[in-house]
PDB file of C-alpha atoms in Angstrom:
ATOM      1  CA  MET C   1      25.814  15.241   4.191  1.00  0.00           C
ATOM      2  CA  ASP C   2      24.882  11.510   4.174  1.00  0.00           C
ATOM      3  CA  GLU C   3      27.560  10.450   1.657  1.00  0.00           C
ATOM      4  CA  ASN C   4      29.431   8.632   4.428  1.00  0.00           C
ATOM      5  CA  LEU C   5      26.411   6.325   4.883  1.00  0.00           C
ATOM      6  CA  LYS C   6      25.865   5.266   1.276  1.00  0.00           C
ATOM      7  CA  TRP C   7      26.649   1.763   0.123  1.00  0.00           C
ATOM      8  CA  LYS C   8      28.592   1.388  -3.141  1.00  0.00           C
ATOM      9  CA  PHE C   9      26.994  -0.886  -5.724  1.00  0.00           C
ATOM     10  CA  ILE C  10      29.420  -3.458  -7.159  1.00  0.00           C
ATOM     11  CA  SER C  11      27.266  -5.804  -9.245  1.00  0.00           C
ATOM     12  CA  ASP C  12      24.075  -7.813  -9.279  1.00  0.00           C
ATOM     13  CA  GLU C  13      22.445 -10.795 -10.880  1.00  0.00           C
ATOM     14  CA  VAL C  14      18.770 -11.225 -11.722  1.00  0.00           C
ATOM     15  CA  VAL C  15      17.390 -14.157  -9.738  1.00  0.00           C
ATOM     16  CA  LYS C  16      13.790 -13.914 -10.978  1.00  0.00           C
ATOM     17  CA  ARG C  17      11.892 -11.516 -13.182  1.00  0.00           C
ATOM     18  CA  ASP C  18       8.250 -11.815 -14.206  1.00  0.00           C
ATOM     19  CA  ARG C  19       5.106  -9.692 -14.121  1.00  0.00           C
ATOM     20  CA  TRP C  20       4.976  -9.853 -10.306  1.00  0.00           C
ATOM     21  CA  VAL C  21       8.544  -9.328  -9.113  1.00  0.00           C
ATOM     22  CA  HIS C  22      12.083  -8.429 -10.145  1.00  0.00           C
ATOM     23  CA  LEU C  23      14.427 -10.109  -7.632  1.00  0.00           C
ATOM     24  CA  ARG C  24      18.136  -9.280  -7.715  1.00  0.00           C
ATOM     25  CA  ALA C  25      21.094 -10.648  -5.743  1.00  0.00           C
ATOM     26  CA  GLY C  26      23.557  -7.801  -5.382  1.00  0.00           C
ATOM     27  CA  ARG C  27      27.090  -7.190  -4.180  1.00  0.00           C
ATOM     28  CA  TRP C  28      27.633  -3.996  -2.196  1.00  0.00           C
ATOM     29  CA  LEU C  29      30.565  -2.312  -0.500  1.00  0.00           C
ATOM     30  CA  LEU C  30      29.618  -0.891   2.889  1.00  0.00           C
ATOM     31  CA  PRO C  31      31.025   2.427   4.190  1.00  0.00           C
ATOM     32  CA  ASN C  32      33.106   0.475   6.721  1.00  0.00           C
ATOM     33  CA  GLY C  33      34.923  -1.358   3.874  1.00  0.00           C
ATOM     34  CA  LYS C  34      33.137  -4.680   4.261  1.00  0.00           C
ATOM     35  CA  GLU C  35      31.446  -6.321   1.281  1.00  0.00           C
ATOM     36  CA  ILE C  36      27.983  -7.846   1.578  1.00  0.00           C
ATOM     37  CA  ALA C  37      26.755 -10.438  -0.916  1.00  0.00           C
ATOM     38  CA  PRO C  38      24.305 -11.659  -1.805  1.00  0.00           C
ATOM     39  CA  TYR C  39      22.019  -8.841  -0.729  1.00  0.00           C
ATOM     40  CA  TYR C  40      18.552  -9.447  -2.127  1.00  0.00           C
ATOM     41  CA  VAL C  41      16.403  -6.571  -3.357  1.00  0.00           C
ATOM     42  CA  TYR C  42      13.113  -6.886  -5.148  1.00  0.00           C
ATOM     43  CA  ARG C  43      11.123  -4.449  -7.186  1.00  0.00           C
ATOM     44  CA  SER C  44       7.428  -4.643  -7.836  1.00  0.00           C
ATOM     45  CA  ARG C  45       4.800  -2.176  -8.926  1.00  0.00           C
ATOM     46  CA  ASP C  46       4.112   0.956  -6.962  1.00  0.00           C
ATOM     47  CA  PHE C  47       0.669   0.689  -5.439  1.00  0.00           C
ATOM     48  CA  ILE C  48      -2.109   2.693  -3.841  1.00  0.00           C
ATOM     49  CA  VAL C  49      -3.929   2.355  -0.533  1.00  0.00           C
ATOM     50  CA  THR C  50      -7.240   4.171  -0.089  1.00  0.00           C
ATOM     51  CA  VAL C  51      -8.695   5.025   3.299  1.00  0.00           C
ATOM     52  CA  ALA C  52     -12.347   5.100   2.243  1.00  0.00           C
ATOM     53  CA  ILE C  53     -15.027   6.639   4.457  1.00  0.00           C
ATOM     54  CA  ASP C  54     -18.716   6.424   3.553  1.00  0.00           C
ATOM     55  CA  THR C  55     -21.363   9.111   3.978  1.00  0.00           C
ATOM     56  CA  ASP C  56     -22.225   7.695   7.449  1.00  0.00           C
ATOM     57  CA  GLY C  57     -18.611   7.945   8.654  1.00  0.00           C
ATOM     58  CA  ASN C  58     -17.852   4.221   8.383  1.00  0.00           C
ATOM     59  CA  TYR C  59     -14.625   2.875   6.914  1.00  0.00           C
ATOM     60  CA  ILE C  60     -14.898   0.721   3.814  1.00  0.00           C
ATOM     61  CA  CYS C  61     -12.425  -2.142   3.986  1.00  0.00           C
ATOM     62  CA  VAL C  62     -11.906  -5.493   2.309  1.00  0.00           C
ATOM     63  CA  ARG C  63     -11.183  -8.947   3.702  1.00  0.00           C
ATOM     64  CA  GLN C  64      -8.899 -11.237   1.752  1.00  0.00           C
ATOM     65  CA  PHE C  65      -6.309 -14.000   2.141  1.00  0.00           C
ATOM     66  CA  ARG C  66      -2.649 -12.951   2.272  1.00  0.00           C
ATOM     67  CA  PRO C  67      -0.242 -15.817   1.445  1.00  0.00           C
ATOM     68  CA  GLY C  68       2.769 -14.087   3.043  1.00  0.00           C
ATOM     69  CA  ILE C  69       1.279 -14.480   6.516  1.00  0.00           C
ATOM     70  CA  GLU C  70      -1.165 -17.260   5.569  1.00  0.00           C
ATOM     71  CA  ALA C  71      -4.136 -15.408   7.018  1.00  0.00           C
ATOM     72  CA  VAL C  72      -7.283 -13.561   6.018  1.00  0.00           C
ATOM     73  CA  THR C  73      -6.755  -9.871   6.726  1.00  0.00           C
ATOM     74  CA  THR C  74      -8.928  -6.801   6.937  1.00  0.00           C
ATOM     75  CA  GLU C  75      -7.411  -3.877   5.089  1.00  0.00           C
ATOM     76  CA  PHE C  76      -8.209  -0.848   2.996  1.00  0.00           C
ATOM     77  CA  PRO C  77      -8.853  -1.136  -0.748  1.00  0.00           C
ATOM     78  CA  ALA C  78      -5.479  -1.213  -2.499  1.00  0.00           C
ATOM     79  CA  GLY C  79      -3.819  -2.291  -5.698  1.00  0.00           C
ATOM     80  CA  GLY C  80      -1.047  -1.893  -8.211  1.00  0.00           C
ATOM     81  CA  ILE C  81      -0.547   1.173 -10.352  1.00  0.00           C
ATOM     82  CA  GLU C  82      -0.544   0.182 -14.009  1.00  0.00           C
ATOM     83  CA  ASP C  83       2.276   1.341 -16.311  1.00  0.00           C
ATOM     84  CA  GLY C  84       1.701   5.002 -17.175  1.00  0.00           C
ATOM     85  CA  GLU C  85      -1.240   5.323 -14.780  1.00  0.00           C
ATOM     86  CA  ASP C  86      -1.547   8.279 -12.416  1.00  0.00           C
ATOM     87  CA  PRO C  87      -1.737   7.176  -8.732  1.00  0.00           C
ATOM     88  CA  GLU C  88      -5.073   8.920  -8.106  1.00  0.00           C
ATOM     89  CA  THR C  89      -6.562   7.308 -11.204  1.00  0.00           C
ATOM     90  CA  ALA C  90      -5.364   3.936  -9.881  1.00  0.00           C
ATOM     91  CA  ALA C  91      -6.906   4.687  -6.460  1.00  0.00           C
ATOM     92  CA  ARG C  92     -10.266   5.562  -7.994  1.00  0.00           C
ATOM     93  CA  ARG C  93     -10.167   2.450 -10.207  1.00  0.00           C
ATOM     94  CA  GLU C  94      -9.190   0.076  -7.392  1.00  0.00           C
ATOM     95  CA  LEU C  95     -11.798   1.440  -4.972  1.00  0.00           C
ATOM     96  CA  LEU C  96     -14.533   0.963  -7.570  1.00  0.00           C
ATOM     97  CA  GLU C  97     -13.299  -2.499  -8.669  1.00  0.00           C
ATOM     98  CA  GLU C  98     -12.851  -3.896  -5.166  1.00  0.00           C
ATOM     99  CA  THR C  99     -15.911  -2.404  -3.477  1.00  0.00           C
ATOM    100  CA  GLY C 100     -18.252  -0.934  -6.112  1.00  0.00           C
ATOM    101  CA  VAL C 101     -17.856   2.420  -4.331  1.00  0.00           C
ATOM    102  CA  SER C 102     -17.096   5.938  -5.618  1.00  0.00           C
ATOM    103  CA  ALA C 103     -16.071   8.956  -3.532  1.00  0.00           C
ATOM    104  CA  ASP C 104     -17.062  12.636  -3.578  1.00  0.00           C
ATOM    105  CA  ARG C 105     -13.752  13.958  -2.247  1.00  0.00           C
ATOM    106  CA  TRP C 106     -10.180  12.709  -2.747  1.00  0.00           C
ATOM    107  CA  THR C 107      -7.112  13.811  -0.804  1.00  0.00           C
ATOM    108  CA  PHE C 108      -3.556  12.654  -1.465  1.00  0.00           C
ATOM    109  CA  LEU C 109      -1.957  11.912   1.915  1.00  0.00           C
ATOM    110  CA  GLY C 110       1.569  10.990   0.852  1.00  0.00           C
ATOM    111  CA  ARG C 111       3.977   8.438  -0.544  1.00  0.00           C
ATOM    112  CA  ILE C 112       5.738   5.927   1.697  1.00  0.00           C
ATOM    113  CA  ALA C 113       8.269   3.123   1.171  1.00  0.00           C
ATOM    114  CA  PRO C 114       6.700  -0.162   2.359  1.00  0.00           C
ATOM    115  CA  ASN C 115      10.028  -1.888   3.074  1.00  0.00           C
ATOM    116  CA  ALA C 116      12.984   0.326   2.100  1.00  0.00           C
ATOM    117  CA  THR C 117      15.463  -2.310   3.298  1.00  0.00           C
ATOM    118  CA  ILE C 118      14.725  -4.788   0.510  1.00  0.00           C
ATOM    119  CA  ALA C 119      11.883  -3.433  -1.658  1.00  0.00           C
ATOM    120  CA  GLY C 120      12.138  -0.799  -4.380  1.00  0.00           C
ATOM    121  CA  ASN C 121       8.548   0.379  -4.610  1.00  0.00           C
ATOM    122  CA  TYR C 122       6.289   3.015  -3.069  1.00  0.00           C
ATOM    123  CA  ALA C 123       2.753   3.136  -1.714  1.00  0.00           C
ATOM    124  CA  TYR C 124       0.645   6.199  -2.549  1.00  0.00           C
ATOM    125  CA  ILE C 125      -1.894   6.866   0.192  1.00  0.00           C
ATOM    126  CA  PHE C 126      -5.274   8.496  -0.453  1.00  0.00           C
ATOM    127  CA  LEU C 127      -8.258   9.526   1.646  1.00  0.00           C
ATOM    128  CA  ALA C 128     -11.599   9.050  -0.131  1.00  0.00           C
ATOM    129  CA  GLU C 129     -14.591  10.654   1.592  1.00  0.00           C
ATOM    130  CA  GLY C 130     -18.303  10.712   0.883  1.00  0.00           C
ATOM    131  CA  CYS C 131     -18.131   7.161  -0.464  1.00  0.00           C
ATOM    132  CA  ARG C 132     -21.291   5.572  -1.766  1.00  0.00           C
ATOM    133  CA  LYS C 133     -22.167   2.409  -3.682  1.00  0.00           C
ATOM    134  CA  THR C 134     -22.305   3.148  -7.415  1.00  0.00           C
ATOM    135  CA  ASP C 135     -21.547  -0.206  -9.034  1.00  0.00           C
ATOM    136  CA  ALA C 136     -20.946  -3.900  -8.397  1.00  0.00           C
ATOM    137  CA  GLN C 137     -17.555  -5.340  -7.516  1.00  0.00           C
ATOM    138  CA  HIS C 138     -15.378  -6.055 -10.572  1.00  0.00           C
ATOM    139  CA  LEU C 139     -12.489  -8.151  -9.271  1.00  0.00           C
ATOM    140  CA  ASP C 140      -9.428  -9.181 -11.254  1.00  0.00           C
ATOM    141  CA  GLU C 141      -9.006 -12.909 -11.907  1.00  0.00           C
ATOM    142  CA  THR C 142      -6.473 -13.146  -9.045  1.00  0.00           C
ATOM    143  CA  GLU C 143      -8.674 -11.386  -6.465  1.00  0.00           C
ATOM    144  CA  CYS C 144     -11.088 -12.966  -3.991  1.00  0.00           C
ATOM    145  CA  MET C 145     -12.312 -10.499  -1.368  1.00  0.00           C
ATOM    146  CA  ASP C 146     -15.333  -9.329   0.558  1.00  0.00           C
ATOM    147  CA  PRO C 147     -15.998  -5.645   1.257  1.00  0.00           C
ATOM    148  CA  VAL C 148     -16.822  -4.761   4.870  1.00  0.00           C
ATOM    149  CA  ARG C 149     -17.842  -1.552   6.623  1.00  0.00           C
ATOM    150  CA  LEU C 150     -16.401  -0.772  10.024  1.00  0.00           C
ATOM    151  CA  SER C 151     -17.370   1.982  12.415  1.00  0.00           C
ATOM    152  CA  PRO C 152     -14.518   4.286  13.481  1.00  0.00           C
ATOM    153  CA  GLU C 153     -14.559   2.588  16.907  1.00  0.00           C
ATOM    154  CA  GLU C 154     -14.350  -0.907  15.389  1.00  0.00           C
ATOM    155  CA  LEU C 155     -11.418   0.043  13.182  1.00  0.00           C
ATOM    156  CA  ARG C 156      -9.558   1.847  15.999  1.00  0.00           C
ATOM    157  CA  ARG C 157     -10.021  -1.244  18.172  1.00  0.00           C
ATOM    158  CA  MET C 158      -8.708  -3.534  15.404  1.00  0.00           C
ATOM    159  CA  VAL C 159      -5.671  -1.303  14.834  1.00  0.00           C
ATOM    160  CA  GLY C 160      -5.012  -1.193  18.580  1.00  0.00           C
ATOM    161  CA  ASN C 161      -5.315  -4.921  19.227  1.00  0.00           C
ATOM    162  CA  GLY C 162      -3.433  -6.189  16.167  1.00  0.00           C
ATOM    163  CA  GLY C 163      -6.500  -7.194  14.157  1.00  0.00           C
ATOM    164  CA  PHE C 164      -5.563  -4.817  11.313  1.00  0.00           C
ATOM    165  CA  VAL C 165      -2.052  -6.010  10.463  1.00  0.00           C
ATOM    166  CA  GLN C 166      -0.971  -4.658   7.074  1.00  0.00           C
ATOM    167  CA  ALA C 167       1.750  -2.164   8.073  1.00  0.00           C
ATOM    168  CA  VAL C 168       1.192   0.259   5.183  1.00  0.00           C
ATOM    169  CA  HIS C 169      -2.553   0.205   5.875  1.00  0.00           C
ATOM    170  CA  VAL C 170      -1.998   0.988   9.557  1.00  0.00           C
ATOM    171  CA  ALA C 171       0.213   3.922   8.508  1.00  0.00           C
ATOM    172  CA  ALA C 172      -2.513   5.016   6.071  1.00  0.00           C
ATOM    173  CA  PHE C 173      -5.088   4.932   8.889  1.00  0.00           C
ATOM    174  CA  TYR C 174      -2.960   7.235  11.041  1.00  0.00           C
ATOM    175  CA  MET C 175      -2.178   9.534   8.096  1.00  0.00           C
ATOM    176  CA  ALA C 176      -5.915   9.869   7.411  1.00  0.00           C
ATOM    177  CA  GLN C 177      -6.681  10.480  11.088  1.00  0.00           C
ATOM    178  CA  GLU C 178      -4.089  13.257  11.186  1.00  0.00           C
ATOM    179  CA  LYS C 179      -5.482  14.879   8.027  1.00  0.00           C
ATOM    180  CA  ILE C 180      -9.043  14.780   9.384  1.00  0.00           C
ATOM    181  CA  ARG C 181      -7.911  16.105  12.787  1.00  0.00           C
ATOM    182  CA  SER C 182      -5.852  18.914  11.237  1.00  0.00           C
ATOM    183  CA  ARG C 183      -8.858  20.134   9.234  1.00  0.00           C
ATOM    184  CA  GLY C 184     -10.809  20.543  12.440  1.00  0.00           C
ATOM    185  CA  ASP C 185     -14.127  20.193  10.644  1.00  0.00           C
ATOM    186  CA  GLY C 186     -14.923  16.697  11.841  1.00  0.00           C
ATOM    187  CA  THR C 187     -14.976  15.283   8.299  1.00  0.00           C
TER     188      THR C 187
END
């Protein structure tokens, strides 16, 4: 049905490949007969984002610097999925490493493409409820972050006024809200 929309791959060249990114410059033939080159696409690890809610109903977030926008952001715990690792295992590991928190209940909310135009990876979104402190933070050598707890009102306000800017994390917030609302149990 969508065959008339697909681009035809002609060739590509690796621009950069390391443990962080695989950047390719490709040549594509568009359905209208025009060729586009170079068209840059990058691949990086799939990752998880965890909407974590503690036993008091507060959201557990982290604050950290993001070089892409040159700003400190507030966001949910997140991180890369290691080779061969199950997404839920990665979510549990990242939540514990970044915040020292474990959860009683885990719900998979879905998989989304962070930037389907130029990126070839997916974000796996989880809801972690009944979170409580069980350990200290254990950050990777490339991580510098502070955990923060936000009331539902504080987080809604931040999302609404642009103070919570990571697009995938905003989507995760709304996915979690919908899941909680659809259960109708207030949790």
